[in-house]
CSV table of C-alpha atoms in Angstrom, one decimal:
chain,number,residue,atom,x,y,z
H,1,UNK,CA,-2.0,-12.4,4.8
H,2,UNK,CA,-2.0,-8.5,3.4
H,3,UNK,CA,-4.9,-6.5,3.5
H,4,UNK,CA,-5.4,-3.6,0.4
H,5,UNK,CA,-7.8,-0.7,1.0
H,6,UNK,CA,-10.8,-3.5,0.4
H,7,UNK,CA,-13.9,-4.2,2.5
H,8,UNK,CA,-12.7,-6.3,4.9
H,9,UNK,CA,-9.7,-3.6,5.8
H,10,UNK,CA,-12.8,-1.0,6.3
H,11,UNK,CA,-14.6,-3.4,8.5
H,12,UNK,CA,-12.1,-3.8,10.8
H,13,UNK,CA,-11.2,-0.5,10.9
H,14,UNK,CA,-15.3,0.4,12.1
H,15,UNK,CA,-15.1,-2.2,14.8
H,16,UNK,CA,-11.9,-0.6,15.8
H,17,UNK,CA,-13.4,2.7,16.0
H,18,UNK,CA,-16.7,1.1,18.0
H,19,UNK,CA,-14.0,-0.8,20.8
H,20,UNK,CA,-12.6,2.4,21.3
H,21,UNK,CA,-15.6,4.8,21.8
H,22,UNK,CA,-16.9,1.8,24.1
H,23,UNK,CA,-13.5,2.4,26.2
H,24,UNK,CA,-14.4,6.2,26.1
H,25,UNK,CA,-11.7,6.8,23.4
H,26,UNK,CA,-12.8,9.3,20.3
H,27,UNK,CA,-12.4,7.7,17.3
H,28,UNK,CA,-14.1,10.0,14.8
H,29,UNK,CA,-11.3,12.6,13.6
H,30,UNK,CA,-11.9,12.7,9.6
H,31,UNK,CA,-8.1,14.0,9.2
H,32,UNK,CA,-6.8,10.5,11.0
H,33,UNK,CA,-5.3,8.7,7.9
H,34,UNK,CA,-4.7,5.6,9.7
H,35,UNK,CA,-4.9,3.4,13.2
H,36,UNK,CA,-2.4,3.5,15.2
H,37,UNK,CA,-0.5,0.5,15.0
H,38,UNK,CA,3.2,0.6,15.5
H,39,UNK,CA,5.1,-0.6,12.7
H,40,UNK,CA,7.9,-3.4,13.8
H,41,UNK,CA,11.0,-3.0,14.6
H,42,UNK,CA,12.5,-5.2,11.9
H,43,UNK,CA,10.3,-3.7,9.7
H,44,UNK,CA,11.4,0.3,10.7
H,45,UNK,CA,15.3,-1.6,10.0
H,46,UNK,CA,14.2,-2.2,6.5
H,47,UNK,CA,13.0,0.5,5.9
H,48,UNK,CA,15.5,3.0,6.9
H,49,UNK,CA,17.7,0.3,5.5
H,50,UNK,CA,16.0,0.3,1.9
H,51,UNK,CA,16.6,4.3,2.2
H,52,UNK,CA,20.1,4.6,2.5
H,53,UNK,CA,20.3,7.7,4.6
H,54,UNK,CA,23.2,9.3,4.3
H,55,UNK,CA,24.0,11.3,7.5
H,56,UNK,CA,22.6,15.0,7.9
H,57,UNK,CA,19.7,14.0,5.5
H,58,UNK,CA,16.0,14.8,6.7
H,59,UNK,CA,13.4,12.1,7.6
H,60,UNK,CA,10.0,12.7,7.9
H,61,UNK,CA,7.9,10.6,9.3
H,62,UNK,CA,4.0,11.0,8.7
H,63,UNK,CA,1.8,9.6,11.0
H,64,UNK,CA,5.2,8.9,13.4
H,65,UNK,CA,3.2,7.1,16.7
H,66,UNK,CA,5.6,6.4,19.1
H,67,UNK,CA,9.0,7.6,17.2
H,68,UNK,CA,10.5,4.4,15.9
H,69,UNK,CA,11.6,5.5,13.1
H,70,UNK,CA,13.0,9.5,13.6
H,71,UNK,CA,14.1,7.5,17.0
H,72,UNK,CA,16.3,5.1,14.6
H,73,UNK,CA,17.5,7.1,12.4
H,74,UNK,CA,18.7,9.5,14.2
H,75,UNK,CA,20.4,7.0,16.8
H,76,UNK,CA,21.9,4.5,13.4
H,77,UNK,CA,22.4,7.5,10.7
H,78,UNK,CA,23.1,10.3,12.0
H,79,UNK,CA,20.3,11.8,10.1
H,80,UNK,CA,18.2,15.0,11.2
H,81,UNK,CA,14.4,13.3,11.0
H,82,UNK,CA,10.8,15.1,11.6
H,83,UNK,CA,7.9,13.3,13.3
H,84,UNK,CA,4.5,14.3,12.1
H,85,UNK,CA,1.5,12.9,15.3
H,86,UNK,CA,-2.1,14.2,14.3
H,87,UNK,CA,-3.0,12.4,17.6
H,88,UNK,CA,-2.4,15.1,20.6
H,89,UNK,CA,-1.6,12.4,23.5
H,90,UNK,CA,0.7,10.1,21.1
H,91,UNK,CA,2.7,13.2,20.5
H,92,UNK,CA,2.8,14.7,23.6
H,93,UNK,CA,4.5,11.1,24.7
H,94,UNK,CA,6.7,10.6,21.8
H,95,UNK,CA,8.2,14.4,22.2
H,96,UNK,CA,9.0,13.4,25.7
H,97,UNK,CA,10.2,10.8,25.2
H,98,UNK,CA,12.7,11.9,22.2
H,99,UNK,CA,13.7,14.4,25.1
H,100,UNK,CA,14.7,12.1,27.7
H,101,UNK,CA,16.4,10.3,25.4
H,102,UNK,CA,18.6,13.5,24.7
H,103,UNK,CA,17.5,13.4,20.7
H,104,UNK,CA,15.8,16.9,21.2
H,105,UNK,CA,19.0,18.4,18.9
H,106,UNK,CA,18.7,15.5,16.0
H,107,UNK,CA,14.9,15.3,16.5
H,108,UNK,CA,11.2,17.4,16.4
H,109,UNK,CA,8.1,15.9,16.6
H,110,UNK,CA,5.4,18.4,15.4
H,111,UNK,CA,1.3,18.2,16.6
H,112,UNK,CA,-0.4,18.5,13.2
H,113,UNK,CA,-1.8,16.6,9.9
H,114,UNK,CA,0.3,14.9,7.4
H,115,UNK,CA,-1.6,16.9,4.5
H,116,UNK,CA,-0.5,19.7,6.3
H,117,UNK,CA,2.9,19.6,6.2
H,118,UNK,CA,5.6,21.0,4.8
H,119,UNK,CA,8.0,18.2,3.0
H,120,UNK,CA,10.7,21.0,1.2
H,121,UNK,CA,13.7,20.2,3.7
H,122,UNK,CA,12.7,16.3,3.1
H,123,UNK,CA,15.2,13.6,1.8
H,124,UNK,CA,13.1,10.3,3.1
H,125,UNK,CA,9.4,9.8,3.7
H,126,UNK,CA,8.4,7.3,5.9
H,127,UNK,CA,4.5,6.2,5.6
H,128,UNK,CA,2.5,3.7,7.2
H,129,UNK,CA,-0.5,4.5,6.1
H,130,UNK,CA,-3.7,2.9,4.2
H,131,UNK,CA,-3.6,3.0,0.3
H,132,UNK,CA,-6.3,5.7,0.1
H,133,UNK,CA,-4.4,8.0,2.8
H,134,UNK,CA,-0.9,7.7,0.1
H,135,UNK,CA,-3.5,8.5,-2.4
H,136,UNK,CA,-4.5,11.8,-0.7
H,137,UNK,CA,-0.6,12.2,0.1
H,138,UNK,CA,0.5,11.6,-3.7
H,139,UNK,CA,-0.3,15.0,-5.2
H,140,UNK,CA,1.7,16.7,-1.8
H,141,UNK,CA,4.7,14.3,-2.4
H,142,UNK,CA,4.6,14.8,-5.7
H,143,UNK,CA,4.9,18.9,-5.4
H,144,UNK,CA,6.9,19.3,-2.8
H,145,UNK,CA,9.4,16.7,-2.8
H,146,UNK,CA,12.8,17.3,-4.9
H,147,UNK,CA,14.2,15.0,-7.3
H,148,UNK,CA,16.2,13.0,-5.5
H,149,UNK,CA,14.2,11.7,-2.4
H,150,UNK,CA,12.8,9.3,-1.5
H,151,UNK,CA,9.8,7.5,-0.4
H,152,UNK,CA,9.2,4.6,1.9
H,153,UNK,CA,5.7,2.7,2.5
H,154,UNK,CA,5.4,0.0,5.0
H,155,UNK,CA,2.7,-2.5,3.6
H,156,UNK,CA,0.4,-0.3,1.9
H,157,UNK,CA,1.7,0.7,-1.7
H,158,UNK,CA,1.3,4.4,-3.7
H,159,UNK,CA,-1.1,3.3,-7.1
H,160,UNK,CA,0.3,4.6,-10.4
H,161,UNK,CA,4.4,5.3,-9.0
H,162,UNK,CA,6.3,2.4,-9.5
H,163,UNK,CA,8.5,1.1,-6.7
H,164,UNK,CA,12.1,1.2,-7.1
H,165,UNK,CA,12.0,-1.9,-4.7
H,166,UNK,CA,10.2,-4.0,-3.0
H,167,UNK,CA,11.1,-6.3,-0.2
H,168,UNK,CA,8.5,-8.5,1.7
H,169,UNK,CA,9.5,-9.9,5.1
H,170,UNK,CA,7.8,-12.2,8.1
H,171,UNK,CA,7.7,-10.6,11.4
H,172,UNK,CA,5.8,-12.9,14.1
H,173,UNK,CA,3.8,-14.8,11.6
H,174,UNK,CA,2.4,-11.6,10.0
H,175,UNK,CA,3.9,-11.3,6.0
H,176,UNK,CA,4.8,-7.0,5.6
H,177,UNK,CA,5.8,-5.5,2.4
H,178,UNK,CA,8.2,-2.5,1.8
H,179,UNK,CA,8.4,-0.1,-0.7
H,180,UNK,CA,10.9,2.0,-2.1
H,181,UNK,CA,10.4,5.0,-4.3
H,182,UNK,CA,12.3,7.5,-5.3
H,183,UNK,CA,10.7,10.7,-6.6
H,184,UNK,CA,13.3,10.7,-9.7
H,185,UNK,CA,11.8,7.4,-11.0
H,186,UNK,CA,8.1,7.2,-9.8
């Protein structure tokens, strides 16, 4: 079952926030656009395939987490890639991982807020954020992205934009949707 921005998903996130507090973790940043759930590698592969990345293109992952999307873009598509991560602990681990893999010349991890990022160099933007977060990003994407840019969103659509392609996948018993948008035809 795919949950959209609904009462049930908000309750689930509230429960996660409560659990984080019980475990001594902070989950109160109002700039956080989504909880930290990694995208399954099968979905990452589908997202990058749908984006039709060419060597040398710039891929930007907003809320990059462990960097699996930007790392795969660099390794498999010879793309330049930037991941933006708001949580310092995740940013530090991901930046160290990229360095350990010898990908620092192709992949840059930035500690920052996706809502304040400069996306003007992006050819592809990847997202795994809530629909409400995508709604907040939509005017930034519309203002900053060039007409040839593609946006690929995992599970959560961008309201008001018409997807050029939608793929459904079943991974470990869970349904996933991947939405491809082109800035020239949104």
